[in-house]
């Protein structure tokens, strides 16, 4: 019985070590998220936050429009014709609500803006002046000054050969 209790103690110690590893992983994730949120709140310019909101709203509207069109096609076409146009994975979008679309699009827009912010910061270092960035409609243009230099932010239309559809691309170049 004594040896059985010793084995139980060893098993409990292994479980404790595993639990500590899991707790440390969660702590690292929490610290990373906290650092991101502090950076986002303190360093991200308001114009980027506005751009994020506009992108999320625009993408949600496009998703809802695509969903309405898909519903209309599903009613008008036979199953075989509908399946030729839409894949099963696309049809799963019909189950999403507006709030689900909005949540996913807000996350995607945030990722887009953070990527843009990081591309600017990679060129300029710590940003000292966001004052020359202008946002109008769908375009984000201007320049940003930082401790290590200046970066030009330019929105261009992208399309043409081997491009699935016309879209806007934000370029960040060193000045």
XYZ file of C-alpha atoms in Angstrom:
175
model
C 0.000 0.000 0.000
C 2.917 2.312 0.793
C 4.421 1.817 -2.698
C 1.032 2.525 -4.229
C 0.889 5.853 -2.402
C 4.407 6.708 -3.606
C 3.296 6.047 -7.195
C 0.252 8.261 -6.627
C 2.535 11.047 -5.378
C 4.788 10.707 -8.454
C 1.765 10.775 -10.761
C 0.422 13.862 -8.992
C 3.818 15.572 -9.330
C 3.834 14.827 -13.085
C 0.316 16.260 -13.390
C 1.433 19.331 -11.467
C 4.392 19.830 -13.841
C 2.065 19.478 -16.846
C -0.341 21.979 -15.301
C 2.534 24.421 -14.725
C 3.538 24.143 -18.388
C -0.039 24.838 -19.494
C -0.290 27.779 -17.068
C 2.979 29.240 -18.388
C 1.732 28.920 -21.976
C -1.445 30.765 -21.060
C 0.552 33.425 -19.217
C 2.749 33.969 -22.297
C -0.358 34.318 -24.477
C -1.906 36.735 -21.987
C 1.269 38.829 -21.790
C 1.499 38.958 -25.579
C -2.156 40.013 -25.876
C -1.725 42.627 -23.134
C 1.362 44.058 -24.868
C -0.570 44.183 -28.143
C -3.543 45.965 -26.558
C -1.323 48.530 -24.852
C 0.486 49.182 -28.139
C -2.795 49.362 -30.038
C -4.336 51.815 -27.574
C -1.283 54.032 -27.079
C 0.668 53.971 -30.349
C -1.872 53.265 -33.090
C -3.044 56.532 -34.687
C -6.761 57.286 -34.737
C -6.741 57.303 -38.534
C -5.723 53.611 -38.543
C -8.502 52.797 -36.080
C -11.010 54.594 -38.320
C -9.708 52.694 -41.331
C -10.140 49.423 -39.418
C -13.768 50.253 -38.593
C -14.533 51.254 -42.183
C -12.937 48.093 -43.572
C -14.858 45.849 -41.187
C -18.153 47.570 -42.034
C -17.486 47.423 -45.770
C -16.486 43.757 -45.684
C -19.562 42.896 -43.601
C -21.833 44.666 -46.078
C -20.174 42.759 -48.944
C -20.605 39.453 -47.099
C -24.282 40.140 -46.454
C -24.794 41.088 -50.099
C -23.079 37.867 -51.223
C -25.226 35.864 -48.798
C -28.418 37.442 -50.174
C -27.327 36.667 -53.735
C -26.506 33.084 -52.797
C -29.924 32.646 -51.166
C -31.587 34.013 -54.277
C -29.594 31.660 -56.539
C -30.393 28.691 -54.301
C -34.110 29.375 -54.761
C -33.873 29.999 -58.518
C -31.536 27.193 -59.586
C -31.659 23.439 -59.364
C -29.344 21.754 -56.886
C -26.932 20.677 -59.645
C -26.764 24.163 -61.168
C -26.321 25.753 -57.752
C -23.535 23.317 -56.866
C -21.686 24.185 -60.096
C -21.582 27.840 -59.006
C -21.091 27.473 -55.248
C -18.939 25.027 -53.350
C -20.176 23.399 -50.178
C -17.834 25.546 -48.076
C -19.333 28.690 -49.624
C -22.829 27.457 -48.861
C -21.878 27.234 -45.175
C -21.728 31.045 -45.191
C -25.534 31.002 -45.366
C -25.611 29.851 -41.752
C -23.699 32.888 -40.485
C -25.481 35.803 -38.891
C -24.622 39.448 -39.406
C -22.895 39.584 -36.027
C -20.744 36.560 -36.943
C -19.708 38.223 -40.197
C -18.965 41.465 -38.332
C -16.882 39.734 -35.658
C -14.785 37.877 -38.242
C -14.338 40.998 -40.356
C -13.321 43.101 -37.354
C -10.648 40.524 -36.542
C -9.426 40.477 -40.162
C -9.398 44.286 -40.386
C -7.435 44.461 -37.143
C -4.876 42.015 -38.539
C -4.628 44.133 -41.697
C -4.091 47.359 -39.730
C -1.552 45.777 -37.388
C 0.377 44.471 -40.381
C 0.358 47.954 -41.905
C 1.466 49.490 -38.597
C 4.309 46.969 -38.286
C 5.444 47.610 -41.869
C 5.596 51.355 -41.158
C 7.368 50.834 -37.833
C 9.941 48.512 -39.454
C 11.052 51.426 -41.638
C 10.663 54.349 -39.249
C 11.426 52.783 -35.889
C 9.516 54.464 -33.099
C 7.035 56.775 -34.837
C 7.277 60.434 -33.891
C 4.778 61.981 -36.335
C 1.641 60.436 -37.842
C 0.334 63.884 -38.824
C 0.898 63.520 -42.552
C -1.247 60.413 -43.054
C -4.560 61.129 -44.765
C -7.468 58.740 -45.038
C -10.166 59.380 -47.576
C -12.745 56.806 -48.523
C -10.714 53.724 -49.217
C -7.271 55.270 -49.601
C -4.618 55.770 -46.941
C -1.827 58.026 -48.191
C 0.938 60.252 -46.859
C 4.170 59.872 -44.970
C 5.193 58.981 -41.447
C 8.259 60.238 -39.576
C 10.100 58.180 -37.010
C 13.364 58.024 -35.125
C 15.030 55.932 -37.851
C 13.623 57.664 -40.945
C 10.500 58.369 -42.952
C 8.086 56.038 -44.714
C 5.725 56.799 -47.560
C 2.295 55.167 -47.327
C 0.482 54.895 -50.645
C -2.717 53.134 -51.682
C -2.781 51.820 -55.245
C -5.245 49.861 -57.317
C -4.087 46.326 -58.058
C -5.450 44.319 -60.926
C -4.540 42.949 -64.285
C -2.939 39.715 -65.388
C -3.240 36.828 -62.948
C -5.099 38.916 -60.341
C -8.400 37.354 -59.288
C -10.136 40.668 -58.853
C -9.348 44.358 -58.681
C -8.445 45.496 -55.158
C -6.610 48.216 -53.291
C -3.104 47.598 -51.979
C -1.330 49.729 -49.367
C 2.373 50.121 -50.055
C 4.910 51.277 -47.468
C 8.256 52.480 -48.807
C 11.246 54.178 -47.262
C 11.786 57.818 -48.170
